[in-house]
Coordinates of C-alpha atoms in Angstrom, one line a residue:
Chain A
X1 CA 129.1 45.0 -17.3
X2 CA 131.4 47.4 -19.5
X3 CA 130.9 45.0 -22.3
X4 CA 127.1 45.4 -22.3
X5 CA 127.1 49.1 -21.7
X6 CA 129.5 49.2 -25.0
X7 CA 127.1 47.0 -26.8
X8 CA 123.8 49.0 -25.6
X9 CA 125.2 52.1 -26.7
X10 CA 126.5 51.0 -30.2
X11 CA 122.8 49.6 -30.5
X12 CA 121.1 52.7 -29.2
X13 CA 123.6 55.1 -31.7
X14 CA 122.5 52.7 -34.6
X15 CA 119.1 52.9 -34.0
X16 CA 119.1 56.6 -33.4
X17 CA 121.0 57.0 -36.7
X18 CA 118.3 55.0 -38.5
X19 CA 115.4 57.0 -36.9
X20 CA 117.2 60.5 -38.0
X21 CA 117.4 58.9 -41.6
X22 CA 113.6 58.2 -41.3
X23 CA 112.8 61.5 -39.9
X24 CA 114.5 63.2 -43.2
X25 CA 112.8 60.9 -45.6
X26 CA 109.4 61.7 -43.9
X27 CA 109.9 65.3 -44.7
X28 CA 111.2 64.6 -48.2
X29 CA 108.4 62.2 -48.9
X30 CA 105.3 64.7 -47.8
X31 CA 106.9 67.5 -49.4
X32 CA 107.5 65.6 -52.7
X33 CA 103.7 64.4 -52.4
X34 CA 102.6 68.0 -52.1
X35 CA 104.3 69.1 -55.0
X36 CA 103.2 66.0 -57.1
X37 CA 99.7 66.8 -56.0
X38 CA 100.3 70.5 -57.2
X39 CA 101.4 69.6 -60.4
X40 CA 100.1 66.3 -61.3
X41 CA 98.5 63.6 -58.7
X42 CA 99.3 62.7 -55.3
X43 CA 101.8 60.1 -54.6
X44 CA 99.8 56.7 -53.6
X45 CA 100.3 55.4 -50.1
X46 CA 102.1 58.2 -48.4
X47 CA 99.5 58.4 -45.5
X48 CA 100.5 54.8 -44.6
X49 CA 104.0 55.2 -45.3
X50 CA 104.3 58.3 -43.0
X51 CA 102.6 56.3 -40.4
X52 CA 105.0 53.4 -40.7
X53 CA 108.4 55.8 -40.9
X54 CA 106.6 57.8 -37.8
X55 CA 106.7 54.4 -35.7
X56 CA 110.3 54.0 -36.5
X57 CA 111.4 57.3 -35.7
X58 CA 109.8 57.1 -32.4
X59 CA 110.6 53.5 -31.4
X60 CA 114.1 53.6 -32.7
X61 CA 114.9 56.7 -30.3
X62 CA 113.5 55.0 -27.3
X63 CA 116.8 53.9 -26.0
X64 CA 118.6 57.1 -27.0
X65 CA 115.8 59.0 -25.1
X66 CA 116.3 56.9 -21.9
X67 CA 120.1 57.5 -22.3
X68 CA 120.0 61.4 -22.5
X69 CA 117.5 61.2 -19.7
X70 CA 114.7 62.6 -21.8
X71 CA 111.9 61.0 -20.5
X72 CA 110.1 63.6 -18.1
X73 CA 109.4 62.5 -14.7
X74 CA 107.9 64.2 -11.3
X75 CA 111.1 64.0 -9.1
X76 CA 110.2 66.8 -6.8
X77 CA 110.1 64.3 -3.6
X78 CA 112.9 61.5 -5.3
X79 CA 115.7 64.8 -5.1
X80 CA 115.0 65.0 -1.4
X81 CA 115.8 61.2 -0.7
X82 CA 118.9 60.4 0.9
X83 CA 121.4 58.8 -1.8
X84 CA 121.1 55.3 -1.0
X85 CA 117.2 55.3 -0.9
X86 CA 117.6 57.1 -4.4
X87 CA 119.7 54.4 -6.0
X88 CA 117.2 51.6 -4.5
X89 CA 114.3 53.7 -6.1
X90 CA 116.4 54.0 -9.5
X91 CA 117.1 50.3 -9.5
X92 CA 113.4 49.5 -9.0
X93 CA 112.2 51.7 -11.6
X94 CA 114.6 50.2 -14.1
X95 CA 113.3 47.0 -13.1
X96 CA 109.7 47.7 -13.4
X97 CA 110.6 49.5 -16.6
X98 CA 112.6 46.6 -17.9
X99 CA 109.8 44.1 -17.3
X100 CA 107.1 46.2 -19.0
X101 CA 109.0 46.7 -22.1
X102 CA 110.4 43.2 -22.3
X103 CA 107.0 42.4 -22.3
X104 CA 105.8 44.8 -24.8
X105 CA 108.3 43.8 -27.0
X106 CA 107.6 40.0 -26.8
X107 CA 103.9 40.5 -27.6
X108 CA 104.5 43.2 -30.3
X109 CA 106.7 40.3 -31.8
X110 CA 103.8 38.1 -31.8
X111 CA 101.7 40.8 -33.6
X112 CA 104.5 40.7 -36.4
X113 CA 104.7 37.0 -36.4
X114 CA 100.7 36.8 -36.8
X115 CA 101.1 39.5 -39.8
X116 CA 103.8 37.7 -41.4
X117 CA 102.1 34.3 -41.1
X118 CA 98.8 35.7 -42.7
X119 CA 100.7 37.9 -45.2
X120 CA 98.8 41.1 -44.2
X121 CA 99.7 44.0 -46.4
X122 CA 98.7 47.6 -46.6
X123 CA 95.5 49.2 -47.8
X124 CA 96.6 51.4 -50.2
X125 CA 100.1 50.0 -51.7
X126 CA 99.3 46.6 -50.8
X127 CA 102.6 46.0 -49.6
X128 CA 103.9 43.9 -46.3
X129 CA 104.3 46.2 -43.4
X130 CA 105.4 43.6 -40.6
X131 CA 108.8 44.6 -41.0
X132 CA 107.8 48.1 -39.5
X133 CA 106.1 46.0 -36.6
X134 CA 109.4 44.3 -35.8
X135 CA 111.1 47.5 -36.0
X136 CA 108.9 48.9 -33.2
X137 CA 109.6 45.4 -31.0
X138 CA 113.3 46.1 -31.5
X139 CA 113.1 49.5 -30.5
X140 CA 111.3 48.3 -27.1
X141 CA 114.0 45.4 -26.7
X142 CA 116.8 48.0 -26.8
X143 CA 115.0 50.3 -24.6
X144 CA 114.8 47.0 -22.2
X145 CA 118.5 46.8 -22.6
X146 CA 119.3 50.3 -21.9
X147 CA 117.3 49.7 -18.5
X148 CA 119.0 46.5 -17.7
X149 CA 122.3 48.4 -18.0
X150 CA 120.8 51.1 -15.8
X151 CA 119.8 48.4 -13.3
X152 CA 123.3 46.9 -13.3
X153 CA 124.8 50.1 -13.0
X154 CA 122.7 50.8 -9.6
X155 CA 123.3 47.4 -8.1
X156 CA 127.5 47.6 -8.7
X157 CA 127.1 51.3 -7.2
X158 CA 126.2 49.6 -4.1
X159 CA 128.6 46.9 -4.0
X160 CA 131.3 49.8 -4.6
X161 CA 129.9 51.6 -1.5
Chain B
X1 CA 85.9 45.5 -5.5
X2 CA 83.5 47.6 -7.7
X3 CA 84.9 48.7 -11.0
X4 CA 84.8 52.5 -9.5
X5 CA 86.9 51.7 -6.8
X6 CA 89.4 49.8 -8.9
X7 CA 89.4 53.0 -11.1
X8 CA 90.2 55.0 -8.0
X9 CA 92.8 52.8 -6.8
X10 CA 94.5 53.1 -10.1
X11 CA 94.5 56.8 -10.0
X12 CA 96.0 56.9 -6.6
X13 CA 98.7 54.1 -7.7
X14 CA 99.6 56.3 -10.5
X15 CA 100.0 59.5 -8.2
X16 CA 102.3 57.2 -5.9
X17 CA 104.6 55.5 -8.5
X18 CA 104.6 59.3 -9.9
X19 CA 105.5 61.1 -6.9
X20 CA 107.3 58.7 -4.6
X21 CA 109.3 56.6 -7.1
X22 CA 109.7 59.3 -9.8
X23 CA 109.3 56.8 -12.5
X24 CA 108.8 58.7 -16.1
X25 CA 105.5 59.9 -16.8
X26 CA 104.9 57.5 -19.9
X27 CA 106.4 54.6 -18.2
X28 CA 104.0 55.0 -15.0
X29 CA 101.0 55.5 -17.0
X30 CA 101.7 52.4 -18.9
X31 CA 102.5 50.1 -16.1
X32 CA 99.6 51.1 -14.0
X33 CA 97.0 51.1 -17.0
X34 CA 98.4 47.6 -17.8
X35 CA 98.5 45.9 -14.4
X36 CA 95.0 47.5 -14.0
X37 CA 93.7 46.3 -17.3
X38 CA 94.9 43.0 -16.7
X39 CA 93.2 42.9 -13.3
X40 CA 89.6 44.3 -14.7
X41 CA 89.9 42.0 -17.9
X42 CA 92.3 39.3 -17.5
X43 CA 96.0 39.0 -18.6
X44 CA 96.0 37.7 -21.8
X45 CA 93.5 40.6 -22.4
X46 CA 96.2 42.9 -21.1
X47 CA 98.6 41.5 -23.2
X48 CA 96.7 41.9 -26.2
X49 CA 95.9 45.3 -25.3
X50 CA 99.4 46.4 -24.7
X51 CA 100.9 45.5 -28.3
X52 CA 97.8 47.0 -30.0
X53 CA 97.9 50.2 -28.2
X54 CA 102.1 50.6 -28.6
X55 CA 101.9 49.8 -32.1
X56 CA 98.4 52.0 -32.8
X57 CA 100.2 54.9 -31.2
X58 CA 103.6 54.4 -32.8
X59 CA 102.2 54.1 -36.2
X60 CA 99.7 56.7 -35.7
X61 CA 99.5 59.4 -38.6
X62 CA 98.4 62.0 -36.6
X63 CA 101.2 61.8 -34.3
X64 CA 104.1 62.0 -37.2
X65 CA 102.9 65.9 -36.9
X66 CA 105.0 65.9 -33.7
X67 CA 108.6 65.1 -34.9
X68 CA 107.9 67.4 -38.2
X69 CA 107.1 70.4 -36.0
X70 CA 109.6 70.0 -33.5
X71 CA 112.5 69.5 -36.3
X72 CA 111.1 73.1 -37.5
X73 CA 111.5 74.4 -34.2
X74 CA 115.0 72.9 -33.6
X75 CA 116.4 73.9 -37.3
X76 CA 115.4 77.5 -36.2
X77 CA 116.6 77.4 -32.8
X78 CA 120.2 76.2 -34.3
X79 CA 120.0 78.7 -37.2
X80 CA 119.9 81.4 -34.3
X81 CA 116.7 82.8 -35.0
X82 CA 116.0 83.9 -31.6
X83 CA 118.8 86.3 -31.6
X84 CA 117.5 88.1 -35.1
X85 CA 114.2 88.0 -33.4
X86 CA 115.1 89.9 -30.2
X87 CA 117.2 92.3 -32.0
X88 CA 114.5 93.4 -34.3
X89 CA 112.0 93.7 -31.1
X90 CA 115.0 95.8 -29.3
X91 CA 115.5 98.1 -31.9
X92 CA 111.6 98.9 -32.2
X93 CA 110.5 99.2 -28.5
X94 CA 113.9 99.5 -26.6
X95 CA 113.6 103.3 -26.1
X96 CA 110.7 103.1 -23.7
X97 CA 110.9 102.5 -20.1
X98 CA 111.3 99.0 -19.7
X99 CA 111.5 98.3 -23.4
X100 CA 114.3 95.9 -23.4
X101 CA 112.3 93.6 -21.2
X102 CA 109.0 94.2 -23.6
X103 CA 111.0 93.3 -26.6
X104 CA 112.4 90.1 -24.7
X105 CA 108.5 89.3 -24.1
X106 CA 107.8 90.0 -27.9
X107 CA 110.6 88.1 -29.0
X108 CA 109.5 85.0 -26.6
X109 CA 106.3 85.1 -28.6
X110 CA 107.7 85.3 -32.0
X111 CA 110.2 82.8 -31.5
X112 CA 108.2 80.2 -29.7
X113 CA 105.7 80.7 -32.7
X114 CA 108.2 79.0 -34.6
X115 CA 109.8 76.6 -31.7
X116 CA 107.4 75.5 -29.4
X117 CA 109.5 74.6 -26.6
X118 CA 109.5 76.4 -23.4
X119 CA 112.9 75.5 -22.0
X120 CA 114.4 76.0 -26.0
X121 CA 112.9 79.5 -25.5
X122 CA 114.1 80.1 -22.1
X123 CA 117.8 79.2 -22.8
X124 CA 118.4 81.1 -25.7
X125 CA 116.5 84.3 -24.9
X126 CA 118.6 84.2 -21.5
X127 CA 121.9 84.2 -23.4
X128 CA 120.8 86.8 -26.0
X129 CA 118.7 89.3 -23.8
X130 CA 119.9 89.0 -19.9
X131 CA 123.6 90.4 -21.3
X132 CA 121.8 93.5 -22.7
X133 CA 119.3 94.3 -19.9
X134 CA 122.2 93.9 -17.5
X135 CA 124.0 96.4 -19.9
X136 CA 121.6 99.1 -19.6
X137 CA 121.1 98.3 -15.8
X138 CA 117.6 96.4 -15.5
X139 CA 116.6 95.0 -12.2
X140 CA 117.5 91.2 -12.5
X141 CA 114.1 90.2 -11.2
X142 CA 112.5 92.1 -13.9
X143 CA 114.8 90.6 -16.6
X144 CA 114.7 87.0 -15.6
X145 CA 110.8 87.4 -14.5
X146 CA 110.2 88.8 -18.3
X147 CA 112.0 85.8 -19.9
X148 CA 110.9 83.3 -17.8
X149 CA 107.3 84.1 -18.1
X150 CA 107.7 85.1 -21.8
X151 CA 109.1 81.6 -22.3
X152 CA 105.6 79.9 -21.6
X153 CA 104.1 81.3 -24.8
X154 CA 105.5 78.4 -26.5
X155 CA 103.1 76.3 -25.1
X156 CA 100.0 78.4 -26.1
X157 CA 101.1 80.0 -29.2
X158 CA 101.1 77.6 -32.3
X159 CA 102.7 75.1 -33.4
X160 CA 102.3 73.8 -30.0
X161 CA 103.4 70.0 -29.1
X162 CA 100.8 70.7 -26.1
X163 CA 98.0 71.4 -28.5
X164 CA 98.8 68.5 -30.7
X165 CA 98.5 66.0 -28.2
X166 CA 95.2 67.5 -27.0
X167 CA 93.8 67.5 -30.2
X168 CA 94.6 64.0 -30.7
X169 CA 93.5 62.8 -27.4
X170 CA 90.2 64.7 -27.7
X171 CA 89.7 64.0 -31.4
X172 CA 89.6 67.7 -32.2
X173 CA 90.9 69.7 -35.4
X174 CA 94.5 70.3 -34.5
X175 CA 94.2 73.3 -36.9
X176 CA 91.2 74.8 -35.3
X177 CA 93.2 74.2 -31.9
X178 CA 96.1 76.3 -33.4
X179 CA 94.0 79.1 -34.4
X180 CA 92.4 79.1 -30.7
X181 CA 96.0 79.1 -29.4
X182 CA 96.8 82.3 -31.2
X183 CA 94.1 84.4 -29.4
X184 CA 94.7 83.1 -26.2
X185 CA 98.8 83.3 -27.0
X186 CA 98.5 87.0 -28.0
X187 CA 96.4 88.0 -25.1
X188 CA 98.8 86.5 -22.6
X189 CA 101.7 88.0 -24.4
X190 CA 100.0 91.5 -24.3
X191 CA 99.1 91.1 -20.6
X192 CA 103.0 90.2 -20.1
X193 CA 104.0 93.0 -22.0
X194 CA 101.5 95.4 -19.8
X195 CA 103.0 93.9 -17.1
X196 CA 106.3 95.1 -17.8
X197 CA 105.1 98.6 -18.4
X198 CA 103.3 98.6 -14.8
X199 CA 106.1 97.4 -13.0
X200 CA 108.3 99.9 -14.7
X201 CA 105.9 102.6 -13.4
X202 CA 105.8 101.3 -9.9
X203 CA 110.0 100.8 -9.8
X204 CA 110.9 103.5 -12.2
X205 CA 114.5 102.4 -11.8
X206 CA 113.7 99.0 -12.9
X207 CA 113.7 99.1 -16.5
X208 CA 115.7 102.5 -17.6
X209 CA 115.4 103.9 -20.8
X210 CA 117.9 102.3 -23.6
X211 CA 119.1 104.6 -27.0
X212 CA 116.6 105.3 -29.4
X213 CA 117.3 103.5 -32.9
X214 CA 116.6 105.2 -36.7
X215 CA 114.2 104.1 -38.8
X216 CA 116.7 102.5 -41.0
X217 CA 118.7 100.6 -38.4
X218 CA 114.6 99.4 -37.3
X219 CA 114.0 98.2 -40.7
X220 CA 117.6 96.7 -41.1
X221 CA 116.9 94.8 -37.9
X222 CA 114.0 93.0 -39.3
X223 CA 116.4 91.0 -42.1
X224 CA 117.1 87.6 -40.7
X225 CA 114.0 87.4 -38.5
X226 CA 111.1 88.3 -41.2
X227 CA 112.0 85.0 -43.2
X228 CA 111.1 82.8 -40.3
X229 CA 108.0 84.9 -39.3
X230 CA 107.1 84.8 -43.0
X231 CA 107.7 80.9 -42.8
X232 CA 105.2 80.7 -39.7
X233 CA 102.6 82.8 -41.2
X234 CA 102.8 80.5 -44.6
X235 CA 102.3 77.7 -42.5
X236 CA 99.3 79.0 -40.4
X237 CA 97.8 80.5 -43.6
X238 CA 98.1 77.0 -45.5
X239 CA 96.3 75.3 -42.5
X240 CA 93.5 77.9 -42.4
X241 CA 92.7 77.5 -46.2
X242 CA 93.2 73.6 -46.0
X243 CA 96.1 73.7 -48.3
X244 CA 97.8 71.2 -46.7
X245 CA 96.9 68.9 -43.2
X246 CA 98.8 69.7 -39.9
X247 CA 101.8 67.0 -40.9
X248 CA 102.0 68.3 -44.2
X249 CA 102.3 71.9 -42.9
X250 CA 105.1 70.6 -40.3
X251 CA 107.1 69.0 -43.3
X252 CA 106.7 72.1 -45.4
X253 CA 107.8 74.3 -42.6
X254 CA 110.7 72.0 -41.6
X255 CA 111.8 72.0 -45.3
X256 CA 111.8 75.9 -45.7
X257 CA 113.6 76.2 -42.2
X258 CA 116.2 74.0 -43.4
X259 CA 116.1 76.0 -47.0
X260 CA 116.4 79.2 -45.2
X261 CA 119.0 78.4 -42.6
X262 CA 121.1 77.0 -45.7
X263 CA 120.7 80.4 -48.0
X264 CA 121.4 82.5 -45.2
X265 CA 124.3 80.3 -44.0
X266 CA 123.2 80.3 -40.4
X267 CA 122.6 76.3 -40.2
X268 CA 125.8 74.3 -40.0
X269 CA 126.2 70.7 -40.4
X270 CA 126.7 70.3 -36.8
X271 CA 123.3 72.3 -36.1
X272 CA 121.5 70.3 -38.7
X273 CA 122.9 67.0 -36.7
X274 CA 121.8 68.5 -33.5
X275 CA 118.3 69.3 -34.8
X276 CA 117.8 65.7 -35.4
X277 CA 119.2 64.4 -32.4
X278 CA 117.2 66.5 -30.3
X279 CA 113.9 66.2 -32.5
X280 CA 114.1 62.4 -31.8
X281 CA 114.6 62.7 -28.3
X282 CA 111.7 65.3 -27.6
X283 CA 109.5 63.3 -30.1
X284 CA 110.0 60.0 -28.5
X285 CA 109.4 61.5 -25.0
X286 CA 106.2 63.3 -25.9
X287 CA 104.8 60.0 -27.9
X288 CA 106.0 57.9 -25.2
X289 CA 103.7 59.7 -22.8
X290 CA 100.8 59.6 -25.4
X291 CA 101.3 55.6 -25.4
X292 CA 101.3 55.5 -21.7
X293 CA 98.3 58.0 -21.6
X294 CA 96.6 55.6 -24.0
X295 CA 97.0 52.5 -22.1
X296 CA 96.0 54.0 -18.9
X297 CA 92.9 55.5 -20.6
X298 CA 92.0 52.1 -21.9
X299 CA 91.9 50.9 -18.0
X300 CA 89.8 54.1 -17.1
X301 CA 87.7 53.3 -19.7
X302 CA 86.8 49.6 -18.8
X303 CA 86.5 51.0 -14.9
X304 CA 84.1 53.8 -16.6
X305 CA 85.3 56.0 -13.9
X306 CA 85.4 59.2 -16.4
X307 CA 81.8 58.8 -16.9
X308 CA 80.7 58.4 -13.6
X309 CA 82.9 61.2 -12.6
X310 CA 81.2 63.5 -15.2
X311 CA 77.8 62.0 -14.4
X312 CA 78.3 63.1 -10.8
X313 CA 80.0 66.4 -11.5
X314 CA 77.1 67.2 -13.7
X315 CA 74.6 66.5 -11.0
X316 CA 76.2 68.7 -8.1
X317 CA 74.1 71.6 -7.1
X318 CA 76.2 74.4 -7.6
X319 CA 76.5 76.6 -10.7
X320 CA 78.7 75.5 -13.9
X321 CA 81.2 78.0 -13.6
X322 CA 81.8 77.2 -9.9
X323 CA 82.6 73.5 -11.2
X324 CA 84.7 75.0 -13.9
X325 CA 86.8 77.2 -11.4
X326 CA 87.4 73.9 -9.3
X327 CA 88.7 72.2 -12.5
X328 CA 91.0 75.2 -13.0
X329 CA 92.2 75.4 -9.5
X330 CA 93.1 71.3 -9.9
X331 CA 95.1 72.2 -13.1
X332 CA 96.6 75.1 -11.3
X333 CA 97.7 73.2 -8.3
X334 CA 99.0 69.9 -10.6
X335 CA 100.7 72.4 -13.0
X336 CA 102.8 73.6 -10.5
X337 CA 103.9 70.1 -9.4
X338 CA 103.8 68.2 -12.9
X339 CA 104.8 68.8 -16.2
X340 CA 102.0 70.3 -18.2
X341 CA 102.0 67.8 -21.2
X342 CA 101.9 65.0 -18.6
X343 CA 99.3 66.4 -16.3
X344 CA 97.0 67.2 -19.6
X345 CA 97.4 63.6 -20.6
X346 CA 96.5 61.9 -17.5
X347 CA 93.6 64.5 -16.5
X348 CA 91.9 65.1 -20.0
X349 CA 90.0 61.6 -19.9
X350 CA 88.6 62.6 -16.3
X351 CA 88.1 66.4 -16.9
X352 CA 87.2 66.9 -20.8
X353 CA 84.0 64.8 -20.7
X354 CA 83.0 66.7 -17.7
X355 CA 83.5 70.1 -19.5
X356 CA 81.5 68.8 -22.5
X357 CA 78.7 67.8 -20.4
X358 CA 78.8 70.9 -18.6
X359 CA 78.0 72.8 -22.1
X360 CA 81.7 74.3 -22.3
X361 CA 82.9 74.7 -25.9
X362 CA 85.7 71.8 -26.0
X363 CA 88.3 73.9 -28.1
X364 CA 87.8 76.8 -25.5
X365 CA 88.1 74.3 -22.5
X366 CA 91.5 72.7 -24.4
X367 CA 93.0 76.2 -25.0
X368 CA 92.3 77.3 -21.4
X369 CA 93.5 74.5 -19.8
X370 CA 96.7 74.6 -21.5
X371 CA 97.2 78.3 -20.6
X372 CA 96.9 77.5 -16.8
X373 CA 99.2 74.5 -16.9
X374 CA 101.9 76.8 -18.8
X375 CA 101.9 79.0 -15.6
X376 CA 103.2 75.9 -13.5
X377 CA 106.3 76.2 -15.7
X378 CA 107.4 79.0 -13.7
X379 CA 106.1 78.3 -10.3
X380 CA 107.5 76.7 -7.4
X381 CA 108.1 73.6 -6.8
X382 CA 108.6 72.4 -10.6
X383 CA 109.1 75.8 -12.5
X384 CA 111.0 74.2 -14.9
X385 CA 111.6 77.5 -17.2
X386 CA 112.3 79.6 -13.9
X387 CA 115.3 76.9 -13.2
X388 CA 116.5 77.1 -16.8
X389 CA 116.7 81.0 -16.2
X390 CA 118.4 80.9 -12.9
X391 CA 120.9 78.8 -14.4
X392 CA 121.4 80.9 -17.4
X393 CA 121.7 83.9 -15.2
X394 CA 124.7 82.6 -13.2
X395 CA 124.8 85.9 -10.7
X396 CA 120.9 86.2 -10.0
X397 CA 119.8 84.0 -7.2
X398 CA 116.8 81.5 -7.6
X399 CA 115.0 83.2 -5.1
X400 CA 115.0 86.8 -7.0
X401 CA 114.1 84.7 -10.2
X402 CA 111.0 83.6 -8.2
X403 CA 110.4 86.9 -7.0
X404 CA 110.6 88.5 -10.6
X405 CA 108.3 85.8 -11.7
X406 CA 105.6 86.6 -9.0
X407 CA 105.2 90.4 -10.8
X408 CA 103.7 88.4 -13.8
X409 CA 101.2 86.0 -12.4
X410 CA 98.4 88.2 -12.2
X411 CA 98.7 88.5 -15.9
X412 CA 98.1 84.6 -16.3
X413 CA 95.3 84.7 -13.7
X414 CA 93.7 87.8 -15.7
X415 CA 94.3 86.0 -18.8
X416 CA 92.3 83.2 -17.7
X417 CA 89.7 85.3 -16.5
X418 CA 89.5 87.2 -19.7
X419 CA 89.1 84.1 -21.6
X420 CA 86.1 82.9 -19.1
X421 CA 84.3 86.2 -19.8
X422 CA 85.1 86.5 -23.5
X423 CA 85.4 82.6 -25.0
X424 CA 85.4 84.0 -28.3
X425 CA 88.8 85.3 -28.2
X426 CA 89.5 81.7 -28.6
X427 CA 86.6 80.3 -30.4
X428 CA 86.1 83.1 -33.2
X429 CA 89.1 82.4 -35.3
X430 CA 88.7 78.7 -35.5
X431 CA 85.2 79.1 -36.7
X432 CA 86.3 80.7 -39.6
X433 CA 88.5 77.9 -40.7
X434 CA 88.0 76.4 -44.0

């Protein structure tokens, strides 16, 4: 389990780093577009590039947000549960989330496969964009991995007790 | 089972998962929406919907505005702008009875105009303002109550993530919502400031006088805070005149916030990295809730329950304002037990069509429910902002913080009533927008 946790942490940090780079890139490209538009002509395809970069920023932060407990939950009742029940509930949440994001990752992958096979390109720049779709699938997969380590943690805690 | 009944069961299942399992809001809505959609349409249909909605939401150009404005706020936060804003407000109004508490509310309003996060405003204003109020022997109930309630302004005063998300989910102009939020936010800030004055008239020893600052000192205090306020004004004016889109406004705001921080040497490399990390976390959380709400919305749409409810409510034999008051009551209670953003995204598909069908201005409705749900950030049992202030003010018991907050609650109610009587306070500025 320690190996899985370590692997997950490395993946989460790597994706978060790439997400951060894309975030800074989004600011740079938008400002460059405003400047270029003011003095000459707008940069082509900024609209679609921003959408795809935004997808990477959000998807690559999924695991990081889960590790940092950044997702909002209504825990007013759960906080009052006994410790054992809390662990069971936490494990159930992780399991449901794991199944959901595995399904999501699988389906988004299929979507990306279809785009790659049909050679689908963006409207303005006429370039392939399926790598970004694979990126979102990867983000969901890493979140599923994070949830699986949380699930295992809950199970091991119970064994120890 | 009829489609309407499936819709009701879906809503009940969502509430059960939210409250009994404490599953993250975005995940809950996604899971219930997916399962419900599969039940009504088919499993394969559900799988297709899942991948389409997730990809479409994550790659939505409109949503890119969220990380950009969040980043601008985080840069301002890590550059220590809040401290400068507070010092400026302190120098200008500190000599009045309760003046430092008033200054705190004003600084909260100004900082939230840049930051947009309740928790960040509450945490930093507690660090900056609490020691000052303690030094001048302010009543802890007043000082903590002023910070907790002042911090809620972040959700109403633009740029607000909540208003952005409402705009996207109801297909309204974000720029118009931002301008609508200015009127409501300033009104709320004014009422909170007046509350401090009233409380200090009732309890004269709660807000003692502080030394008066000279004019030179007052003008000097504006340095440092001025640039960020000017940046906020530039962004809003650019939006007003259509110079740039909300996403571009966020990017320009972020760029200049970094530039100001670097030029004034208030932004460190550590602060920059922390801003990026916090932006990723906050943006991902918001976008995940939006994605979950979109999946849940698809499920509700196939059950047709929002339209059925809207049709039923409009046919009720009671005046429209009574229905609106009931809806506001639901938001008031809901806001007390749930995060504002999550509550709004869950309920908007149900209540927004009702408000429109009743003939209310969609923009006014969006801004007013935002004001109401912010109240939940300071009331028990959730009251996240109050908990943040209580955690920062280590020597003030949580009960006292809630008692302090209670003094400010009439200001929120009064604000909503004024907005109901004078909707122009929300709708006038957006009507002028280019």
